[in-house]
Amino acid sequence: MPHIPASAALARFRVIDLTQVRAGPTACRQLADWGADVIQVQMPDHMRGDDTLGGQDGSDYQYTHRNKRSITLNLKEPEGIAMLKKLIASADVVVENFRPDVKYRLGIDYETLSKEHLGLVYASISGFGQTGPLAQRPGFDQIAQGMSGLMSVTGLPGQGPMRVGIPIADLCAGIFAAQGILVALLERDASGKGQWLHTSLLESMIYMMDFQTSRWLIEGEIPKQAGNYHPTSIPTGVYKAKDGYMNIAVFGSKIWERFCDILGAPEWVTDERYKDKQGRSINRDSINAEINRRLAAQDCAYWVERFNAGGVACGLINDVKGVFDEPQVQHLGIVKEVVSKHHGLQHLVGQPVQLERTPSTVSRAAPKRGEHSEEILKEIGMSSEELAVLKSKGVY
C-alpha cells in the first residue's frame, strides 16, 4: 500500500528514519503525523537485537511509530548501504541518532550524501553533541536529566534529586529536531540547499530549564528544589482539600486579593507577613499551612468551582484515567482512532496543535518490521528479480 498521508501539510516530503529508541523516532513521528512519508529503516529479522519500547507489539511502540512505513536493510552489507543511498536519493530528509562516528564509518554522513543530493536536510540527534569531550559517550534520558540540572530542581527539598516521570529529554530532543527540520526545509525553499542540523538530549534539557538557567546566568542564584510549590510565586502549588489534592496558582496582587476573599481570609491582604510577594516568600511555610487548614473544610470540586469562577486558576490533579474522563479533554478530541491489521482498533494521543485546514490524524497504525520493504524498494526502481536475489542474500 503506498503512502497514506496523515495530513496534507507535509505530504510532499519523504523522510528516511534511521533512528532507534525514542528521541529520533519521536522527531520522525512529528513529521509523519503532519503527512510526511516517513520510511523507518530497521535491521532484518535475522540481525535484530532486543526490540526497544517494549517490543514491536507493545503500546509504546505502537504510539511512537504510527503513520510510518517500515523497510528492513542490512547496513553491514555493501548492497544494503547501496540500497539505502538510493532510497535517500528519493528523499528530502534523513534523521539519524547513531553515535557520532557511526555515520562516517558507514559512509552515510551529511558531507558524503550532500555531494550528490544538494537539497538534503540531514538531522542528527545524540546524547551530548556531535563533537567535544563527551561526544562518543552513550546518552540516555535520565543521564541528560541529571547533567542538565533538571533533577536538582525537581522533587521535595532535602529528599535528594528526582527524575521527571516521563522521558522528557528524549521527547524534547525529538521535538526540537523536528522543528529544526521544518526550519531547514523552509530555508531550502529560498536557497535551494539543504543542510546538516543537530541537537542532543543535553542541549534540549538545558534549553528546557528556561527561567531556572536565567536565575543563575543573570542573577547568580543557584535554584533549589521547591517540591510542589512554585519557586518564586507564592502561593502557587499543590494544596490539600477535604477529599484530596489540587493545584492553585496565584499570580499578581489582584489575584491574591480575590484568592483571599474566596478563601474567607480578607485580612491576609493587609497582613504584614503576607501582603506582598516578598513577605509571602519569607513566610511561605506559614501561609501554605493556613491555606491547607482553610481548604480542608470543603471538597476539591467545591474549591475548583469557586476559585475559577473568581478568576483564580485552580484544577484537579488527575491520574491518567482521570485525564481522559475530563469533559474538556474529550471535547478537544486529542484521542484518535486507528485500525491496525495486527492489533485491531487502537486509541492513540494525537498532535496537540490543531491546523484547521490541514489537520493531523492517525492514518496508519505502527507497521511490523519490514512490512513495506518490497513496495518501497519497487518505488525506487528495484525489480522483482533484483529483490529476490537481495532477499536470498539477507540484504533486506
Coordinates of C-alpha atoms in Angstrom, one line a residue:
M1 CA 0.0 0.0 0.0
P2 CA 1.5 3.4 -1.0
H3 CA 2.0 6.3 1.4
I4 CA -1.2 7.4 3.1
P5 CA -0.6 10.9 4.4
A6 CA -1.9 11.7 7.9
S7 CA -2.2 15.4 6.8
A8 CA -1.9 17.3 3.6
A9 CA 0.6 19.7 5.3
L10 CA 3.8 17.8 4.7
A11 CA 2.6 15.2 2.2
R12 CA 5.1 16.3 -0.4
F13 CA 8.2 15.3 1.7
R14 CA 9.8 12.0 2.2
V15 CA 11.8 11.3 5.4
I16 CA 14.2 8.4 6.0
D17 CA 14.1 7.4 9.6
L18 CA 17.4 5.7 10.7
T19 CA 16.7 6.1 14.4
Q20 CA 16.1 3.9 17.4
V21 CA 14.7 4.1 20.9
R22 CA 12.8 7.3 21.4
A23 CA 14.3 10.7 20.6
G24 CA 14.8 10.1 16.9
P25 CA 11.5 8.1 16.4
T26 CA 9.7 11.0 18.2
A27 CA 11.1 13.5 15.7
C28 CA 10.0 11.3 12.8
R29 CA 6.6 10.7 14.3
Q30 CA 6.1 14.5 14.4
L31 CA 6.8 14.7 10.7
A32 CA 4.7 11.6 9.9
D33 CA 1.7 13.0 11.9
W34 CA 1.7 16.1 9.6
G35 CA 1.7 13.9 6.4
A36 CA 5.4 13.3 5.5
D37 CA 6.2 9.9 4.0
V38 CA 8.3 8.6 6.8
I39 CA 10.2 5.4 6.0
Q40 CA 11.5 3.6 9.0
V41 CA 14.7 1.7 8.2
Q42 CA 15.4 -1.3 10.5
M43 CA 17.7 -4.3 10.5
P44 CA 16.3 -7.5 9.1
D45 CA 14.7 -10.1 11.5
H46 CA 17.8 -12.3 11.4
M47 CA 20.0 -9.5 12.6
R48 CA 17.9 -7.6 15.1
G49 CA 18.7 -7.4 18.8
D50 CA 16.2 -6.9 21.5
D51 CA 13.3 -4.7 20.5
T52 CA 13.1 -1.4 22.3
L53 CA 10.0 0.4 23.5
G54 CA 8.5 -2.8 25.0
G55 CA 8.7 -4.8 21.8
Q56 CA 7.0 -4.1 18.5
D57 CA 3.6 -5.2 19.7
G58 CA 3.8 -3.0 22.8
S59 CA 1.7 0.1 23.4
D60 CA 4.8 2.3 23.5
Y61 CA 6.0 1.2 20.1
Q62 CA 2.5 1.4 18.6
Y63 CA 2.2 5.1 19.7
T64 CA 5.7 6.1 18.6
H65 CA 5.7 4.6 15.2
R66 CA 2.2 5.3 13.8
N67 CA 1.9 6.9 10.4
K68 CA 5.2 5.4 9.2
R69 CA 6.1 2.7 6.7
S70 CA 8.9 0.1 7.5
I71 CA 11.7 -1.3 5.5
T72 CA 14.5 -3.7 6.5
L73 CA 18.0 -3.2 5.2
N74 CA 21.2 -4.9 6.4
L75 CA 23.6 -1.9 6.7
K76 CA 26.5 -4.2 7.4
E77 CA 26.5 -5.3 3.8
P78 CA 27.6 -3.1 0.9
E79 CA 24.4 -3.9 -1.0
G80 CA 22.4 -2.7 2.0
I81 CA 24.3 0.6 2.1
A82 CA 23.8 1.0 -1.7
M83 CA 20.1 0.5 -1.4
L84 CA 19.9 2.9 1.5
K85 CA 21.7 5.6 -0.6
K86 CA 19.3 5.0 -3.4
L87 CA 16.4 5.4 -1.0
I88 CA 17.9 8.6 0.4
A89 CA 18.3 10.0 -3.2
S90 CA 14.5 9.9 -3.4
A91 CA 14.0 11.7 -0.1
D92 CA 14.1 15.2 1.4
V93 CA 15.2 14.4 4.9
V94 CA 17.4 11.9 6.8
V95 CA 17.2 11.5 10.5
E96 CA 19.7 9.5 12.5
N97 CA 20.7 9.0 16.1
F98 CA 23.8 6.8 15.8
R99 CA 26.8 7.5 17.9
P100 CA 28.5 10.4 16.1
D101 CA 31.2 8.3 14.5
V102 CA 29.0 5.6 13.1
K103 CA 27.5 7.5 10.1
Y104 CA 31.1 8.3 8.9
R105 CA 32.1 4.7 9.1
L106 CA 29.0 3.7 7.1
G107 CA 29.6 6.5 4.6
I108 CA 26.2 8.0 5.1
D109 CA 27.2 11.2 6.8
Y110 CA 25.9 14.6 5.5
E111 CA 29.1 15.6 3.8
T112 CA 29.2 12.4 1.8
L113 CA 25.5 12.3 0.9
S114 CA 25.1 16.0 0.1
K115 CA 27.7 15.8 -2.7
E116 CA 25.1 14.2 -4.9
H117 CA 22.0 15.5 -3.1
L118 CA 22.4 19.2 -2.6
G119 CA 18.9 19.7 -1.2
L120 CA 19.2 17.0 1.5
V121 CA 18.2 18.1 5.0
Y122 CA 20.1 15.8 7.4
A123 CA 19.2 15.7 11.1
S124 CA 21.4 14.1 13.8
I125 CA 20.3 13.5 17.4
S126 CA 22.8 12.5 20.1
G127 CA 23.3 12.3 23.8
F128 CA 25.8 15.1 24.2
G129 CA 26.5 16.7 20.8
Q130 CA 28.4 15.7 17.6
T131 CA 31.8 16.9 18.9
G132 CA 33.5 17.6 22.2
P133 CA 34.9 15.6 25.1
L134 CA 31.6 13.6 25.7
A135 CA 30.5 13.2 22.1
Q136 CA 31.2 9.4 22.0
R137 CA 29.6 8.8 25.4
P138 CA 26.3 6.9 25.3
G139 CA 23.4 9.1 26.2
F140 CA 20.1 8.2 27.9
D141 CA 17.2 10.3 29.0
Q142 CA 17.8 10.2 32.8
I143 CA 21.5 10.9 32.3
A144 CA 20.6 14.1 30.5
Q145 CA 18.0 15.0 33.1
G146 CA 20.7 14.8 35.8
M147 CA 23.5 16.6 33.9
S148 CA 21.2 19.4 32.7
G149 CA 20.3 20.4 36.3
L150 CA 16.7 19.3 35.9
M151 CA 16.9 16.7 38.7
S152 CA 18.4 19.3 41.0
V153 CA 15.3 21.4 40.9
T154 CA 12.8 18.6 40.8
G155 CA 11.4 16.9 44.0
L156 CA 11.0 17.8 47.6
P157 CA 13.6 19.9 49.4
G158 CA 16.0 17.7 51.4
Q159 CA 15.0 14.4 49.7
G160 CA 17.6 14.3 47.0
P161 CA 17.4 14.7 43.2
M162 CA 14.3 13.4 41.4
R163 CA 13.7 12.4 37.8
V164 CA 10.7 13.7 35.9
G165 CA 8.0 11.0 35.4
I166 CA 8.3 11.0 31.5
P167 CA 11.4 10.7 29.2
I168 CA 11.4 14.4 28.8
A169 CA 15.0 14.7 27.5
D170 CA 14.2 12.2 24.7
L171 CA 10.9 13.8 23.9
C172 CA 12.2 17.4 23.8
A173 CA 15.3 16.4 21.7
G174 CA 12.9 14.8 19.2
I175 CA 10.5 17.7 19.1
F176 CA 13.3 20.2 18.7
A177 CA 14.9 18.1 15.9
A178 CA 11.5 18.1 14.1
Q179 CA 11.3 21.8 14.5
G180 CA 14.9 22.2 13.1
I181 CA 14.0 20.0 10.1
L182 CA 11.0 22.2 9.3
V183 CA 13.1 25.4 9.6
A184 CA 15.7 23.9 7.3
L185 CA 13.0 22.9 4.8
L186 CA 11.6 26.4 4.8
E187 CA 15.1 27.8 4.3
R188 CA 15.7 25.4 1.4
D189 CA 12.7 27.0 -0.4
A190 CA 14.8 30.2 -0.6
S191 CA 18.3 28.8 -1.1
G192 CA 17.7 25.6 -2.9
K193 CA 20.2 24.0 -0.5
G194 CA 19.8 21.5 2.4
Q195 CA 21.9 21.5 5.5
W196 CA 23.0 19.5 8.4
L197 CA 21.3 20.2 11.7
H198 CA 21.9 18.5 15.1
T199 CA 20.7 18.6 18.6
S200 CA 21.3 16.5 21.7
L201 CA 19.5 15.3 24.8
L202 CA 21.8 17.5 26.9
E203 CA 21.2 20.7 24.9
S204 CA 17.5 20.2 24.8
M205 CA 17.2 19.8 28.6
I206 CA 19.4 22.8 29.2
Y207 CA 17.1 24.8 27.0
M208 CA 14.0 23.5 28.8
M209 CA 15.4 24.6 32.1
D210 CA 14.2 28.0 31.0
F211 CA 13.9 30.6 33.8
Q212 CA 15.9 28.4 36.1
T213 CA 19.0 28.9 34.0
S214 CA 18.4 32.6 33.8
R215 CA 18.3 32.7 37.6
W216 CA 21.9 31.6 37.5
L217 CA 23.2 33.2 34.3
I218 CA 21.7 36.6 35.0
E219 CA 21.2 36.8 38.8
G220 CA 23.9 34.4 40.0
E221 CA 21.3 32.4 42.0
I222 CA 21.5 28.6 42.1
P223 CA 17.9 27.3 42.0
K224 CA 17.0 24.7 44.6
Q225 CA 14.2 22.1 44.9
A226 CA 10.8 23.6 45.7
G227 CA 8.7 20.4 45.7
N228 CA 5.2 21.0 44.5
Y229 CA 5.3 24.8 45.2
H230 CA 6.4 27.3 42.7
P231 CA 9.9 28.5 43.5
T232 CA 9.2 32.3 43.1
S233 CA 5.5 32.8 43.1
I234 CA 3.7 32.2 46.4
P235 CA 1.1 30.8 46.9
T236 CA 1.3 28.5 43.8
G237 CA 1.4 24.8 44.1
V238 CA -0.3 21.6 45.4
Y239 CA -2.8 22.1 48.2
K240 CA -5.0 19.6 50.1
A241 CA -8.8 20.0 50.4
K242 CA -11.1 17.7 52.3
D243 CA -11.1 14.8 49.8
G244 CA -7.7 15.2 48.1
Y245 CA -5.2 17.4 46.3
M246 CA -5.5 20.2 43.7
N247 CA -3.3 22.8 42.1
I248 CA -3.8 26.5 42.8
A249 CA -1.9 29.3 41.0
V250 CA -2.0 32.9 42.4
F251 CA -0.1 35.4 40.3
G252 CA -0.2 39.1 41.0
S253 CA -1.7 41.3 43.7
K254 CA -5.2 41.5 42.2
I255 CA -5.5 37.7 42.0
W256 CA -4.1 37.5 45.6
E257 CA -6.9 39.7 46.8
R258 CA -9.5 37.6 45.0
F259 CA -7.9 34.4 46.4
C260 CA -8.0 35.7 50.0
D261 CA -11.7 36.8 49.6
I262 CA -12.8 33.4 48.2
L263 CA -10.9 31.6 51.0
G264 CA -12.6 33.7 53.6
A265 CA -9.4 35.4 54.7
P266 CA -9.6 39.0 53.5
E267 CA -7.4 40.1 56.4
W268 CA -4.4 38.5 54.7
V269 CA -4.4 41.3 52.1
T270 CA -3.2 43.8 54.8
D271 CA -1.3 41.3 57.0
E272 CA 2.4 42.4 57.1
R273 CA 3.5 38.8 56.7
Y274 CA 1.5 38.2 53.5
K275 CA 0.5 41.4 51.8
D276 CA 3.3 41.5 49.2
K277 CA 5.3 38.9 47.2
Q278 CA 8.4 39.3 49.4
G279 CA 6.6 38.7 52.6
R280 CA 4.8 35.6 51.2
S281 CA 8.1 34.2 50.1
I282 CA 9.7 34.7 53.5
N283 CA 6.7 33.2 55.2
R284 CA 5.8 30.6 52.7
D285 CA 5.5 27.8 55.2
S286 CA 3.1 29.6 57.4
I287 CA 0.9 30.8 54.6
N288 CA 0.8 27.4 53.0
A289 CA -0.2 25.8 56.3
E290 CA -3.0 28.4 56.7
I291 CA -4.3 27.8 53.2
N292 CA -4.4 24.0 53.7
R293 CA -6.2 24.4 57.0
R294 CA -9.0 26.5 55.4
L295 CA -9.2 24.3 52.3
A296 CA -9.9 21.2 54.5
A297 CA -13.4 22.5 55.1
Q298 CA -14.6 21.6 51.6
D299 CA -14.0 19.1 48.8
C300 CA -11.8 19.8 45.8
A301 CA -14.7 20.2 43.4
Y302 CA -16.2 23.0 45.6
W303 CA -12.9 24.9 45.6
V304 CA -12.1 24.4 41.9
E305 CA -15.5 25.8 41.0
R306 CA -15.3 28.8 43.4
F307 CA -11.7 29.7 42.5
N308 CA -12.1 29.5 38.8
A309 CA -15.4 31.5 39.0
G310 CA -13.4 34.2 40.8
G311 CA -10.6 34.2 38.2
V312 CA -8.1 32.3 40.3
A313 CA -6.5 29.4 38.4
C314 CA -7.2 26.1 40.0
G315 CA -7.5 22.5 38.8
L316 CA -7.8 18.9 39.9
I317 CA -4.7 16.6 39.9
N318 CA -5.7 13.6 37.7
D319 CA -4.3 10.2 37.3
V320 CA -4.0 9.1 33.7
K321 CA -7.6 7.6 33.7
G322 CA -8.9 10.9 35.1
V323 CA -7.3 12.8 32.3
F324 CA -9.4 11.1 29.6
D325 CA -12.5 11.3 31.8
E326 CA -12.2 15.1 31.7
P327 CA -15.1 16.6 29.6
Q328 CA -12.7 19.2 28.3
V329 CA -10.2 16.6 27.1
Q330 CA -13.0 14.7 25.4
H331 CA -14.2 17.9 23.8
L332 CA -10.7 18.6 22.4
G333 CA -10.6 15.3 20.6
I334 CA -7.0 14.7 21.2
V335 CA -7.5 10.9 21.3
K336 CA -7.5 9.5 17.8
E337 CA -8.7 6.1 16.5
V338 CA -6.9 3.8 14.0
V339 CA -7.4 0.2 13.0
S340 CA -4.3 -1.9 13.0
K341 CA -4.4 -5.0 10.9
H342 CA -2.3 -6.7 13.5
H343 CA -4.0 -5.4 16.7
G344 CA -7.4 -4.2 15.8
L345 CA -8.9 -0.9 17.0
Q346 CA -6.4 1.4 18.8
H347 CA -6.8 4.7 20.6
L348 CA -3.7 7.0 20.5
V349 CA -3.0 10.6 21.6
G350 CA -2.8 12.8 18.5
Q351 CA -1.0 16.0 17.9
P352 CA -1.6 18.9 20.4
V353 CA -1.7 21.5 17.6
Q354 CA -4.8 21.9 15.5
L355 CA -4.4 23.2 11.9
E356 CA -8.0 23.9 10.8
R357 CA -7.4 23.5 7.0
T358 CA -4.8 20.7 7.0
P359 CA -5.4 18.8 10.3
S360 CA -3.3 15.9 11.6
T361 CA -4.8 12.5 12.1
V362 CA -3.6 8.9 12.5
S363 CA -4.0 7.3 9.1
R364 CA -1.8 4.2 9.6
A365 CA -1.0 2.1 12.7
A366 CA 2.6 1.2 13.5
P367 CA 4.0 -1.2 11.0
K368 CA 5.6 -4.6 11.6
R369 CA 9.3 -4.7 10.9
G370 CA 9.9 -4.6 7.2
E371 CA 6.2 -4.7 6.4
H372 CA 6.6 -2.3 3.4
S373 CA 10.1 -3.3 2.2
E374 CA 9.2 -4.6 -1.2
E375 CA 6.7 -1.8 -2.1
I376 CA 9.2 0.9 -1.1
L377 CA 12.1 -0.7 -2.9
K378 CA 9.9 -1.0 -6.1
E379 CA 9.1 2.7 -5.7
I380 CA 12.8 3.5 -6.2
G381 CA 13.1 1.3 -9.2
M382 CA 14.0 -2.2 -8.0
S383 CA 12.6 -5.1 -10.0
S384 CA 11.1 -8.2 -8.5
E385 CA 14.1 -10.2 -9.8
E386 CA 16.6 -7.9 -8.2
L387 CA 14.7 -8.1 -4.9
A388 CA 14.6 -11.9 -4.9
V389 CA 18.4 -12.0 -5.2
L390 CA 18.9 -9.5 -2.5
K391 CA 16.4 -11.2 -0.2
S392 CA 18.2 -14.5 -0.7
K393 CA 21.4 -12.8 0.4
G394 CA 19.8 -11.4 3.6
V395 CA 20.2 -7.8 2.4
Y396 CA 16.7 -6.9 3.4

